[in-house]
Every structure is written in C-alpha cells, then in structure tokens.
Amino acid sequence: MLKRVAIFKALDIEIKKQRGSVAAKGNYRGHHSLKEELSQGTITIIAEVAGGSPGLGKTRSNFKASTHAKSLIENGAKALSIATDKFLYFGDDKGLSETRSQVKVPLLRREFIFEEYQVEESKILGADAIFLMPALLAQSKLVDLHKLAVAKGLDVVFEVTNDEDIKRSIEVGAQIFCIVGRNLENWNPNYDKSITLIKKIPKDSLIMFEAGINRIVQVKHLHALGVHGVIIGDALLDDFYPGKRLASLLKGEEPPVKKIPKVKAAPTPVVTPVATKVAPAATKVAKEKISSPRKDTGSRKPGTPAHRTPSTTARKGKKEPIMAKKKAAKKATKKVAKKATKKKAAKKATKKKKR
C-alpha cells in the first residue's frame, strides 16, 4: 500500500505544481498550537474529518468538512485531523481551508507529505500541524521536511509503527509521536502489539495514538499508559452525524448495532378462478361425451393409435375394410377403367373404317 501511496502522491504533486494549488488564494488565519493542547494534562480527543479511510474505503460523498468539524468540536473534540488526501482518505484541500475559517482549534493536515511544496501548501491552507511518516521517506528528506515545517511554525507529528521508525524520528529531533495501531501494508488493526511501543518513546515527548479507537475504555487505558492524545477516525465514519456518535462514545455508550433490513419475500401469486357462464346445452353435451365410452375402443387392434378418429363406416357400426382389401379394390377399379377406355378406342376405330 505504501508504494502505491508514493506513486499517487508524486503524480498529484506534479499536477498541483503545474496548475497551481486552489488553496494558494487563501490567507492563513493564525496559529493554534497542537503541542500546547497535548500538554494540558488530560487526554486530547482529536476527531478525524474525512470521506473514508484505507480500511473502510469511501463512506461519504458530497459531505461538507466544515459542517462536520463544527459538530465534532461541539461534542468533545479538542483538535481535528482534516483529510486532504483524496486517494485513501477521500478529502480535498478545500475542506481544510474552509474548516480553518470557521473553527479555532488545532488542525492537523491528514496528508502524505513527500516534498517541501506540500509543507508550504499546508501553511497556506491553514494547518497547524502536519504528519511525517518515516516509513515513506529517506532520512535526509525526513530531516529537510522537519526543518522547513518548524521554520514555518508548524507542529510536526511523526507517525511510527515500529522500533526503527521511533529511532529515526528521535534522530531528527521529533517531539510529537503518533503510534499507528495498524499494519500499513494491509491496514489491519494491531492494537495490542502497538501499545508496546509507548514505553520506547522518550518520556519528555508527547505521544498520540491512532487506529481502532471506538470505546471510552480504550481512551482511558491509553491515558493511563502515558498517551496524551488519541485520533478517533473509523468509529465516526460510518455515522451520518459524527458529532453525536463522538458524544455517545465519550459517554461510554456502546456503538449502535446497525440492523440489516429484512428483505421481504415476494408474495406467492394467488390464481383466482375466472367464473364463466356455460350454456346448459353445452354442459349436457360435455357430460355425455365424458360419460359415454368410444364405440370403437374395444375393436382397436394392436398398433392402431388410440387417438385415431373413427371413420364413417365405423361410426355406422360396420367393419372397416383391411388396408390390403382397399388396395386390391383400387387395382380392380383401375383395370376396369383401362378396359373401358380400350373398348371406346376400338369403337372409334371401326367407325373410321366404315367411312
């Protein structure tokens, strides 16, 4: 999956460079520090605003990011992760810039950052922080992107999935770590394995956790382990009202079980007999035909079809001539006809002679 991300983003960045980012027309409206929010002593709820995720696919279409953002803040979110990646999170740049103009909480840009151009763009869009993923970047590029982001006044969150990612992030000077509780190749959750990474992060750092958070019990458990903030994403994606879903999650309510609508079986068609008026005479004839057996039934010989209609002679009660007799009779009539024609010819010949 990470290889595909790199290919998609490389093409996307080139297209943006050629035509110019739509977001570049906007103006940045102040900085809201994610680092300060995570340092409050309580666990920070960071809600994600996206049209889908790599695990669930696209779950929303034509949604307004700013509307969802305001609803999430009203129901307990202290910061927001706004998706601008359109390939795996189904977001766009416009969603971030519009949200920035309407809310006053820290905004993380949910984007796969590969180039300096994207860091500059994040600042213009109104982001307060960006994600950098060591698994996607060479160490030299990781250093350069981090330096530029800090110079632009952006907080940098390093997404880590293993010991190697943590080590490389520490070398760069990371202060905020986000443990990704998923396998990045197939996006399957691995919560229990991921929480073991918490102890390996420096104690003076700020720790976030993302993926698989859908119950308040998990939030409390992570806070007890030393986590400063959690990103809640997939748990909100399958609900049309993510703000209400977040509020119920923070209250400790179980996620609603969506009932699968029962498909009603098609009713069996009832065939209603059509009443027809039959003439009395017709019914009488029909009864007689049914009750009285055929006269020739008993006389039928083997090999003769049962459905053969009886001839006129048979209906009169006489025996039908055998086929051989019929043929002989035909031959006899032909002979008689020939003799008659010969006699006529002989008579004509005698008349001519007399003349």
Tab-separated table of C-alpha atoms in Angstrom:
chain	number	residue	atom	x	y	z
A	1	MET	CA	0.000	0.000	0.000
A	2	LEU	CA	2.837	2.432	0.828
A	3	LYS	CA	4.358	2.008	-2.644
A	4	ARG	CA	1.035	2.918	-4.252
A	5	VAL	CA	0.769	5.975	-1.985
A	6	ALA	CA	4.189	7.184	-3.158
A	7	ILE	CA	3.228	6.794	-6.833
A	8	PHE	CA	-0.151	8.517	-6.462
A	9	LYS	CA	1.262	11.442	-4.476
A	10	ALA	CA	4.147	12.004	-6.903
A	11	LEU	CA	1.652	12.423	-9.744
A	12	ASP	CA	-0.667	14.562	-7.628
A	13	ILE	CA	2.142	16.921	-6.599
A	14	GLU	CA	3.281	17.399	-10.209
A	15	ILE	CA	-0.249	18.257	-11.313
A	16	LYS	CA	-0.620	20.780	-8.471
A	17	LYS	CA	2.697	22.417	-9.324
A	18	GLN	CA	1.678	22.836	-12.953
A	19	ARG	CA	-1.747	24.350	-12.411
A	20	GLY	CA	-1.190	25.977	-9.003
A	21	SER	CA	-2.991	24.975	-5.818
A	22	VAL	CA	-6.508	26.350	-5.368
A	23	ALA	CA	-5.693	26.842	-1.706
A	24	ALA	CA	-2.891	29.297	-2.514
A	25	LYS	CA	-5.513	32.019	-2.989
A	26	GLY	CA	-6.466	31.913	0.708
A	27	ASN	CA	-4.829	33.561	3.690
A	28	TYR	CA	-3.551	31.900	6.865
A	29	ARG	CA	-5.596	32.853	9.911
A	30	GLY	CA	-3.404	32.438	12.995
A	31	HIS	CA	-1.763	29.510	14.755
A	32	HIS	CA	-3.386	27.133	17.240
A	33	SER	CA	-0.688	25.015	18.827
A	34	LEU	CA	-1.262	21.267	18.869
A	35	LYS	CA	1.725	20.909	21.179
A	36	GLU	CA	0.117	23.166	23.780
A	37	GLU	CA	-3.192	21.305	23.522
A	38	LEU	CA	-1.479	17.955	24.127
A	39	SER	CA	0.326	19.365	27.173
A	40	GLN	CA	-2.849	20.173	29.155
A	41	GLY	CA	-2.586	17.120	31.436
A	42	THR	CA	-5.771	15.436	30.195
A	43	ILE	CA	-6.023	13.250	27.127
A	44	THR	CA	-6.827	15.241	23.985
A	45	ILE	CA	-9.592	13.940	21.723
A	46	ILE	CA	-8.654	14.511	18.076
A	47	ALA	CA	-11.529	13.720	15.712
A	48	GLU	CA	-10.871	12.949	12.062
A	49	VAL	CA	-12.843	14.578	9.257
A	50	ALA	CA	-12.637	12.504	6.086
A	51	GLY	CA	-14.710	10.944	3.336
A	52	GLY	CA	-13.369	7.487	4.083
A	53	SER	CA	-10.255	5.576	5.093
A	54	PRO	CA	-7.834	2.983	3.675
A	55	GLY	CA	-9.580	0.292	5.728
A	56	LEU	CA	-13.217	1.193	5.079
A	57	GLY	CA	-12.936	2.773	1.648
A	58	LYS	CA	-15.196	5.660	0.695
A	59	THR	CA	-18.032	6.066	3.202
A	60	ARG	CA	-19.255	9.575	2.434
A	61	SER	CA	-19.856	11.573	-0.723
A	62	ASN	CA	-20.508	15.297	-1.116
A	63	PHE	CA	-20.013	15.945	2.612
A	64	LYS	CA	-19.037	19.383	3.934
A	65	ALA	CA	-15.913	19.115	6.073
A	66	SER	CA	-16.506	22.395	7.932
A	67	THR	CA	-20.028	21.329	8.995
A	68	HIS	CA	-18.763	18.022	10.386
A	69	ALA	CA	-15.852	19.811	12.056
A	70	LYS	CA	-18.089	22.208	13.991
A	71	SER	CA	-20.328	19.332	15.078
A	72	LEU	CA	-17.339	17.340	16.364
A	73	ILE	CA	-15.976	20.304	18.345
A	74	GLU	CA	-19.378	20.902	19.936
A	75	ASN	CA	-19.403	17.268	21.082
A	76	GLY	CA	-15.984	16.945	22.698
A	77	ALA	CA	-13.200	17.177	20.094
A	78	LYS	CA	-10.287	19.426	21.172
A	79	ALA	CA	-8.429	19.192	17.854
A	80	LEU	CA	-9.185	17.932	14.346
A	81	SER	CA	-7.412	15.885	11.720
A	82	ILE	CA	-8.677	17.145	8.344
A	83	ALA	CA	-8.083	14.853	5.363
A	84	THR	CA	-6.809	16.455	2.170
A	85	ASP	CA	-5.533	13.197	0.684
A	86	LYS	CA	-8.017	12.160	-1.991
A	87	PHE	CA	-6.717	8.673	-2.757
A	88	LEU	CA	-7.088	6.872	0.592
A	89	TYR	CA	-8.958	9.349	2.825
A	90	PHE	CA	-11.198	10.907	0.147
A	91	GLY	CA	-10.653	14.503	1.253
A	92	ASP	CA	-9.580	17.703	-0.514
A	93	ASP	CA	-7.705	20.944	0.095
A	94	LYS	CA	-10.893	22.987	0.089
A	95	GLY	CA	-12.184	21.107	3.138
A	96	LEU	CA	-9.181	22.196	5.210
A	97	SER	CA	-9.230	25.848	4.134
A	98	GLU	CA	-12.990	26.156	4.763
A	99	THR	CA	-12.707	24.488	8.170
A	100	ARG	CA	-9.847	26.813	9.152
A	101	SER	CA	-12.079	29.848	8.593
A	102	GLN	CA	-14.791	28.507	10.915
A	103	VAL	CA	-13.077	26.832	13.890
A	104	LYS	CA	-10.444	27.852	16.446
A	105	VAL	CA	-8.843	24.561	17.431
A	106	PRO	CA	-5.580	22.957	16.265
A	107	LEU	CA	-5.900	21.433	12.783
A	108	LEU	CA	-3.683	18.605	11.562
A	109	ARG	CA	-3.460	18.107	7.849
A	110	ARG	CA	-4.105	14.442	7.047
A	111	GLU	CA	-1.804	14.132	4.069
A	112	PHE	CA	1.134	12.016	2.944
A	113	ILE	CA	3.953	14.589	2.817
A	114	PHE	CA	6.800	13.914	0.373
A	115	GLU	CA	8.059	17.332	-0.731
A	116	GLU	CA	8.755	20.843	0.547
A	117	TYR	CA	5.997	22.112	-1.727
A	118	GLN	CA	3.422	20.278	0.416
A	119	VAL	CA	4.788	21.836	3.619
A	120	GLU	CA	4.381	25.329	2.129
A	121	GLU	CA	0.910	24.378	0.924
A	122	SER	CA	-0.095	23.128	4.389
A	123	LYS	CA	0.726	26.524	5.885
A	124	ILE	CA	-1.330	28.360	3.253
A	125	LEU	CA	-4.303	26.008	3.721
A	126	GLY	CA	-4.412	26.847	7.426
A	127	ALA	CA	-2.957	23.729	9.023
A	128	ASP	CA	-1.360	23.984	12.461
A	129	ALA	CA	0.440	20.653	12.193
A	130	ILE	CA	1.426	18.042	9.624
A	131	PHE	CA	2.164	14.314	9.667
A	132	LEU	CA	5.527	12.918	8.579
A	133	MET	CA	5.874	9.159	8.107
A	134	PRO	CA	9.445	7.782	8.340
A	135	ALA	CA	8.352	4.586	6.564
A	136	LEU	CA	7.737	6.648	3.403
A	137	LEU	CA	10.807	8.899	3.463
A	138	ALA	CA	14.568	8.687	3.266
A	139	GLN	CA	16.344	10.013	6.351
A	140	SER	CA	17.749	13.068	4.550
A	141	LYS	CA	14.290	14.012	3.240
A	142	LEU	CA	12.802	13.492	6.708
A	143	VAL	CA	15.341	15.950	8.137
A	144	ASP	CA	14.694	18.582	5.439
A	145	LEU	CA	10.901	18.435	5.731
A	146	HIS	CA	11.054	18.663	9.530
A	147	LYS	CA	13.338	21.723	9.421
A	148	LEU	CA	11.108	23.533	6.929
A	149	ALA	CA	7.921	22.764	8.881
A	150	VAL	CA	9.421	24.073	12.132
A	151	ALA	CA	10.612	27.203	10.320
A	152	LYS	CA	7.060	27.765	9.064
A	153	GLY	CA	5.659	27.493	12.585
A	154	LEU	CA	4.041	24.090	12.072
A	155	ASP	CA	3.981	21.316	14.669
A	156	VAL	CA	5.242	18.024	13.262
A	157	VAL	CA	3.716	14.676	14.215
A	158	PHE	CA	5.852	11.618	13.394
A	159	GLU	CA	3.732	8.537	12.587
A	160	VAL	CA	5.540	5.421	13.811
A	161	THR	CA	4.746	1.718	13.540
A	162	ASN	CA	7.896	0.013	14.869
A	163	ASP	CA	11.196	0.473	16.722
A	164	GLU	CA	13.028	1.587	13.582
A	165	ASP	CA	10.545	4.412	12.942
A	166	ILE	CA	10.942	5.625	16.542
A	167	LYS	CA	14.749	5.557	16.304
A	168	ARG	CA	14.810	7.537	13.054
A	169	SER	CA	12.309	10.089	14.402
A	170	ILE	CA	14.408	10.660	17.539
A	171	GLU	CA	17.487	11.308	15.369
A	172	VAL	CA	15.579	14.033	13.501
A	173	GLY	CA	14.532	15.716	16.747
A	174	ALA	CA	10.881	14.632	16.974
A	175	GLN	CA	8.840	15.957	19.891
A	176	ILE	CA	5.399	14.545	18.996
A	177	PHE	CA	4.980	10.854	18.168
A	178	CYS	CA	1.814	9.198	16.872
A	179	ILE	CA	1.706	5.423	17.194
A	180	VAL	CA	-0.241	3.889	14.304
A	181	GLY	CA	-2.120	0.853	15.578
A	182	ARG	CA	-2.298	-0.804	12.168
A	183	ASN	CA	-0.229	-2.809	9.737
A	184	LEU	CA	0.491	-0.297	6.986
A	185	GLU	CA	0.652	-2.969	4.274
A	186	ASN	CA	-2.851	-4.407	4.695
A	187	TRP	CA	-4.308	-1.835	7.149
A	188	ASN	CA	-5.376	-4.497	9.634
A	189	PRO	CA	-5.536	-3.258	13.270
A	190	ASN	CA	-2.936	-4.484	15.772
A	191	TYR	CA	-3.839	-2.522	18.905
A	192	ASP	CA	-2.277	-4.871	21.474
A	193	LYS	CA	1.048	-5.013	19.652
A	194	SER	CA	1.171	-1.262	19.014
A	195	ILE	CA	0.729	-0.194	22.649
A	196	THR	CA	4.035	-1.902	23.483
A	197	LEU	CA	5.773	0.930	21.573
A	198	ILE	CA	4.662	3.514	24.168
A	199	LYS	CA	7.479	2.564	26.570
A	200	LYS	CA	10.085	3.000	23.820
A	201	ILE	CA	9.298	6.676	23.213
A	202	PRO	CA	11.318	9.261	25.246
A	203	LYS	CA	9.495	10.390	28.390
A	204	ASP	CA	9.835	14.087	27.582
A	205	SER	CA	7.955	13.577	24.277
A	206	LEU	CA	4.237	13.903	23.552
A	207	ILE	CA	2.503	10.716	22.459
A	208	MET	CA	-0.583	10.266	20.321
A	209	PHE	CA	-2.311	7.051	19.276
A	210	GLU	CA	-4.452	6.355	16.219
A	211	ALA	CA	-6.422	3.460	14.698
A	212	GLY	CA	-9.017	1.179	16.251
A	213	ILE	CA	-10.292	3.599	18.934
A	214	ASN	CA	-14.045	3.101	19.254
A	215	ARG	CA	-14.697	2.876	23.027
A	216	ILE	CA	-14.058	5.148	26.002
A	217	VAL	CA	-12.410	2.211	27.816
A	218	GLN	CA	-9.589	2.299	25.260
A	219	VAL	CA	-9.163	6.065	25.688
A	220	LYS	CA	-8.837	5.700	29.466
A	221	HIS	CA	-6.467	2.767	29.095
A	222	LEU	CA	-4.180	4.710	26.748
A	223	HIS	CA	-4.207	7.742	29.041
A	224	ALA	CA	-3.126	5.513	31.941
A	225	LEU	CA	-0.235	4.247	29.799
A	226	GLY	CA	1.006	7.796	29.205
A	227	VAL	CA	-0.679	8.767	25.933
A	228	HIS	CA	-1.514	12.479	25.578
A	229	GLY	CA	-3.939	12.372	22.662
A	230	VAL	CA	-5.966	9.931	20.556
A	231	ILE	CA	-7.229	10.239	16.993
A	232	ILE	CA	-10.722	8.838	16.524
A	233	GLY	CA	-11.457	8.188	12.867
A	234	ASP	CA	-13.101	4.998	11.615
A	235	ALA	CA	-15.554	4.927	14.539
A	236	LEU	CA	-17.063	8.183	13.238
A	237	LEU	CA	-17.016	7.437	9.517
A	238	ASP	CA	-19.992	5.082	9.405
A	239	ASP	CA	-22.342	7.615	11.029
A	240	PHE	CA	-24.186	10.388	9.187
A	241	TYR	CA	-23.941	12.535	12.354
A	242	PRO	CA	-20.322	12.071	13.536
A	243	GLY	CA	-20.727	14.674	16.312
A	244	LYS	CA	-23.494	12.695	18.014
A	245	ARG	CA	-21.518	9.489	17.584
A	246	LEU	CA	-18.478	11.084	19.248
A	247	ALA	CA	-20.597	12.325	22.157
A	248	SER	CA	-22.042	8.847	22.776
A	249	LEU	CA	-18.558	7.293	22.564
A	250	LEU	CA	-17.178	9.688	25.180
A	251	LYS	CA	-20.153	8.932	27.453
A	252	GLY	CA	-19.273	5.260	27.367
A	253	GLU	CA	-22.213	4.154	25.248
A	254	GLU	CA	-21.713	1.126	23.056
A	255	PRO	CA	-21.673	1.763	19.305
A	256	PRO	CA	-25.123	1.186	17.813
A	257	VAL	CA	-25.680	-2.132	16.127
A	258	LYS	CA	-26.976	-1.415	12.697
A	259	LYS	CA	-29.889	-3.650	11.843
A	260	ILE	CA	-29.756	-5.258	8.463
A	261	PRO	CA	-33.111	-4.613	6.805
A	262	LYS	CA	-35.041	-7.802	6.240
A	263	VAL	CA	-35.829	-8.400	2.626
A	264	LYS	CA	-39.497	-9.277	2.341
A	265	ALA	CA	-40.171	-12.326	0.237
A	266	ALA	CA	-42.326	-11.715	-2.785
A	267	PRO	CA	-45.925	-12.829	-2.107
A	268	THR	CA	-46.998	-16.001	-3.837
A	269	PRO	CA	-49.390	-15.061	-6.622
A	270	VAL	CA	-52.934	-16.324	-5.957
A	271	VAL	CA	-54.645	-17.617	-9.053
A	272	THR	CA	-58.339	-16.759	-8.833
A	273	PRO	CA	-60.547	-18.978	-10.985
A	274	VAL	CA	-62.445	-16.961	-13.552
A	275	ALA	CA	-66.173	-17.658	-13.486
A	276	THR	CA	-67.516	-18.332	-16.986
A	277	LYS	CA	-71.106	-18.855	-17.958
A	278	VAL	CA	-71.602	-22.043	-19.945
A	279	ALA	CA	-74.735	-22.696	-21.932
A	280	PRO	CA	-76.886	-25.525	-20.484
A	281	ALA	CA	-76.885	-27.362	-23.820
A	282	ALA	CA	-73.091	-27.298	-23.982
A	283	THR	CA	-72.737	-28.729	-20.474
A	284	LYS	CA	-75.168	-31.516	-21.333
A	285	VAL	CA	-73.167	-32.481	-24.448
A	286	ALA	CA	-69.898	-32.334	-22.488
A	287	LYS	CA	-71.272	-34.662	-19.800
A	288	GLU	CA	-72.444	-37.141	-22.412
A	289	LYS	CA	-69.018	-37.158	-24.082
A	290	ILE	CA	-67.277	-37.780	-20.761
A	291	SER	CA	-69.671	-40.471	-19.531
A	292	SER	CA	-70.157	-42.468	-22.767
A	293	PRO	CA	-67.145	-44.539	-23.895
A	294	ARG	CA	-65.987	-44.589	-27.512
A	295	LYS	CA	-67.668	-47.270	-29.564
A	296	ASP	CA	-64.508	-48.334	-31.346
A	297	THR	CA	-62.364	-48.651	-28.232
A	298	GLY	CA	-62.863	-52.355	-27.845
A	299	SER	CA	-62.310	-53.119	-31.544
A	300	ARG	CA	-58.941	-51.305	-31.744
A	301	LYS	CA	-56.199	-53.630	-32.908
A	302	PRO	CA	-52.605	-53.587	-31.657
A	303	GLY	CA	-50.520	-50.981	-33.480
A	304	THR	CA	-53.502	-48.730	-34.200
A	305	PRO	CA	-53.177	-45.321	-32.461
A	306	ALA	CA	-55.656	-44.821	-29.622
A	307	HIS	CA	-56.466	-41.272	-30.687
A	308	ARG	CA	-57.464	-42.219	-34.275
A	309	THR	CA	-60.788	-40.730	-35.225
A	310	PRO	CA	-63.228	-43.481	-36.320
A	311	SER	CA	-64.282	-43.447	-39.973
A	312	THR	CA	-67.836	-43.080	-41.261
A	313	THR	CA	-68.273	-46.822	-41.705
A	314	ALA	CA	-67.073	-47.490	-38.170
A	315	ARG	CA	-69.489	-44.929	-36.769
A	316	LYS	CA	-72.307	-46.773	-38.614
A	317	GLY	CA	-71.347	-49.973	-36.815
A	318	LYS	CA	-69.830	-51.702	-39.896
A	319	LYS	CA	-66.424	-53.288	-40.029
A	320	GLU	CA	-63.711	-51.230	-41.702
A	321	PRO	CA	-62.034	-52.898	-44.717
A	322	ILE	CA	-58.497	-54.022	-44.238
A	323	MET	CA	-55.835	-51.950	-45.993
A	324	ALA	CA	-54.897	-54.866	-48.254
A	325	LYS	CA	-58.516	-55.212	-49.446
A	326	LYS	CA	-58.672	-51.485	-50.090
A	327	LYS	CA	-55.546	-51.696	-52.281
A	328	ALA	CA	-56.953	-54.670	-54.194
A	329	ALA	CA	-60.203	-52.807	-54.765
A	330	LYS	CA	-58.291	-49.818	-56.145
A	331	LYS	CA	-56.363	-52.079	-58.567
A	332	ALA	CA	-59.585	-53.686	-59.735
A	333	THR	CA	-61.209	-50.325	-60.451
A	334	LYS	CA	-58.115	-49.266	-62.409
A	335	LYS	CA	-58.336	-52.452	-64.585
A	336	VAL	CA	-61.993	-51.858	-65.284
A	337	ALA	CA	-61.212	-48.255	-66.256
A	338	LYS	CA	-58.491	-49.439	-68.680
A	339	LYS	CA	-60.842	-51.964	-70.343
A	340	ALA	CA	-63.471	-49.281	-70.760
A	341	THR	CA	-61.007	-46.930	-72.466
A	342	LYS	CA	-59.885	-49.773	-74.796
A	343	LYS	CA	-63.497	-50.522	-75.822
A	344	LYS	CA	-64.102	-46.831	-76.620
A	345	ALA	CA	-60.931	-46.723	-78.710
A	346	ALA	CA	-61.986	-49.903	-80.603
A	347	LYS	CA	-65.441	-48.440	-81.400
A	348	LYS	CA	-63.889	-45.244	-82.807
A	349	ALA	CA	-61.547	-47.295	-84.997
A	350	THR	CA	-64.405	-49.387	-86.520
A	351	LYS	CA	-66.418	-46.230	-87.292
A	352	LYS	CA	-63.487	-44.729	-89.230
A	353	LYS	CA	-63.102	-47.903	-91.329
A	354	LYS	CA	-66.757	-47.889	-92.305
A	355	ARG	CA	-66.414	-44.329	-93.572
